[in-house]
């Protein structure tokens, strides 16, 4: 795939998690490869790295959490914001398994980075 690679940029950081494909919503399932989903690791609030995988503040599912101001994102539902001040979901990185190898299927869907940049 032809793409611009910003070598060394923290904006390249991604979160990967394998989930039960049956838990993924209609938007998320086509972007997943055997239940594996990928998202930008840069919080949409102020751009901190999203580093935690913990039980949601509301509900029982595990979610991605940014520890800077406690925003939470549900990877089963396109990483939509389920808690905290983040203004929008994490950018999604579609995946596919090709010849037994996990590869990126398309560029990020959505904006990578925090509110300011
Ligand atoms: S930067 Fe992530 S919640 Fe504020």
Short mmCIF file of C-alpha atoms and ligand atoms in Angstrom, two decimals:
data_model
loop_
_atom_site.label_atom_id
_atom_site.label_comp_id
_atom_site.label_asym_id
_atom_site.label_seq_id
_atom_site.Cartn_x
_atom_site.Cartn_y
_atom_site.Cartn_z
CA UNK A 1 0.00 0.00 0.00
CA UNK A 2 1.33 3.44 -0.86
CA UNK A 3 1.26 5.70 2.13
CA UNK A 4 2.99 8.53 3.84
CA UNK A 5 5.01 7.21 6.74
CA UNK A 6 5.79 9.75 9.41
CA UNK A 7 8.71 7.88 10.83
CA UNK A 8 9.19 8.41 14.54
CA UNK A 9 5.99 10.38 15.05
CA UNK A 10 3.98 9.53 18.15
CA UNK A 11 0.92 9.93 15.92
CA UNK A 12 1.83 6.49 14.53
CA UNK A 13 1.09 4.81 17.84
CA UNK A 14 -1.80 2.39 17.69
CA UNK A 15 -3.80 0.27 20.09
CA UNK A 16 -4.53 -3.33 19.14
CA UNK A 17 -6.91 -5.64 20.91
CA UNK A 18 -8.53 -8.96 20.04
CA UNK A 19 -12.20 -9.20 20.92
CA UNK A 20 -15.04 -11.64 20.35
CA UNK A 21 -16.21 -10.77 16.80
CA UNK A 22 -19.80 -11.18 18.00
CA UNK A 23 -19.32 -8.22 20.36
CA UNK A 24 -18.40 -5.83 17.54
CA UNK A 25 -21.02 -3.46 16.17
CA UNK A 26 -21.90 -3.14 12.47
CA UNK A 27 -19.39 -0.36 11.89
CA UNK A 28 -16.53 -2.05 13.67
CA UNK A 29 -16.87 -5.62 12.41
CA UNK A 30 -15.84 -4.92 8.77
CA UNK A 31 -12.69 -3.15 10.01
CA UNK A 32 -11.68 -6.05 12.22
CA UNK A 33 -9.57 -9.07 11.31
CA UNK A 34 -10.68 -12.15 13.23
CA UNK A 35 -11.79 -9.92 16.08
CA UNK A 36 -8.61 -7.82 16.13
CA UNK A 37 -9.27 -4.09 15.99
CA UNK A 38 -6.84 -1.19 15.83
CA UNK A 39 -7.19 2.45 16.78
CA UNK A 40 -5.00 5.49 17.10
CA UNK A 41 -3.46 5.61 20.57
CA UNK A 42 -3.68 9.39 20.67
CA UNK A 43 -6.54 10.68 22.82
CA UNK A 44 -8.90 13.03 21.01
CA UNK A 45 -9.08 15.30 24.06
CA UNK A 46 -5.62 16.79 24.60
CA UNK A 47 -3.51 14.27 22.75
CA UNK A 48 -2.15 12.16 25.58
CA UNK A 49 -1.35 8.54 24.78
CA UNK A 50 -4.20 6.19 25.65
CA UNK A 51 -2.44 3.63 27.81
CA UNK A 52 -4.91 1.68 29.93
CA UNK A 53 -7.18 -1.30 29.30
CA UNK A 54 -9.48 -1.47 32.28
CA UNK A 55 -13.06 -1.95 33.39
CA UNK A 56 -15.28 0.91 32.26
CA UNK A 57 -16.39 3.50 34.79
CA UNK A 58 -19.96 2.73 33.75
CA UNK A 59 -20.74 -0.89 32.87
CA UNK A 60 -18.76 -4.10 33.01
CA UNK A 61 -16.82 -4.11 29.76
CA UNK A 62 -13.12 -3.42 29.56
CA UNK A 63 -12.32 -0.27 27.63
CA UNK A 64 -9.37 1.83 26.54
CA UNK A 65 -8.70 4.64 28.99
CA UNK A 66 -6.64 7.80 28.80
CA UNK A 67 -5.23 8.48 32.24
CA UNK A 68 -4.72 12.21 31.66
CA UNK A 69 -8.38 13.18 32.17
CA UNK A 70 -10.09 9.77 32.32
CA UNK A 71 -11.67 9.55 28.89
CA UNK A 72 -12.78 6.04 27.96
CA UNK A 73 -13.31 4.51 24.54
CA UNK A 74 -15.20 1.35 23.63
CA UNK A 75 -13.32 -0.59 20.93
CA UNK A 76 -16.39 -2.73 20.21
CA UNK A 77 -18.27 0.34 19.04
CA UNK A 78 -15.74 2.11 16.88
CA UNK A 79 -13.89 3.47 19.92
CA UNK A 80 -16.71 5.85 20.67
CA UNK A 81 -16.33 7.90 23.82
CA UNK A 82 -18.15 6.25 26.74
CA UNK A 83 -16.78 8.39 29.57
CA UNK A 84 -14.83 11.58 30.13
CA UNK A 85 -14.18 14.81 28.23
CA UNK A 86 -12.92 13.47 24.90
CA UNK A 87 -14.85 15.17 22.07
CA UNK A 88 -14.73 12.36 19.52
CA UNK A 89 -13.86 8.71 19.01
CA UNK A 90 -10.36 7.43 18.35
CA UNK A 91 -9.41 7.15 14.69
CA UNK A 92 -9.88 3.58 13.46
CA UNK A 93 -7.28 1.64 11.49
CA UNK A 94 -8.94 -1.06 9.35
CA UNK A 95 -7.19 -4.42 9.42
CA UNK A 96 -7.27 -7.56 7.32
CA UNK A 97 -5.48 -10.89 7.44
CA UNK A 98 -3.68 -11.54 4.17
CA UNK A 99 -1.80 -14.80 3.60
CA UNK A 100 -1.93 -15.42 7.33
CA UNK A 101 -0.44 -12.04 8.21
CA UNK A 102 -2.21 -9.16 9.95
CA UNK A 103 -1.92 -6.07 7.74
CA UNK A 104 -3.44 -2.60 7.53
CA UNK A 105 -6.31 -2.56 5.05
CA UNK A 106 -6.83 1.20 4.68
CA UNK A 107 -5.69 4.53 6.12
CA UNK A 108 -7.04 5.82 9.41
CA UNK A 109 -10.75 6.58 9.46
CA UNK A 110 -11.21 9.75 11.45
CA UNK A 111 -8.80 12.36 12.69
CA UNK A 112 -5.62 11.32 14.49
CA UNK A 113 -4.60 13.60 17.34
CA UNK A 114 -5.98 15.75 20.11
CA UNK A 115 -8.30 18.73 19.94
CA UNK A 116 -5.45 21.18 19.47
CA UNK A 117 -3.68 19.50 16.65
S1 LIG B 1 -5.93 13.93 26.97
FE1 LIG B 1 -7.00 12.08 27.20
S2 LIG B 1 -8.64 12.59 28.50
FE2 LIG B 1 -7.58 14.45 28.25
#
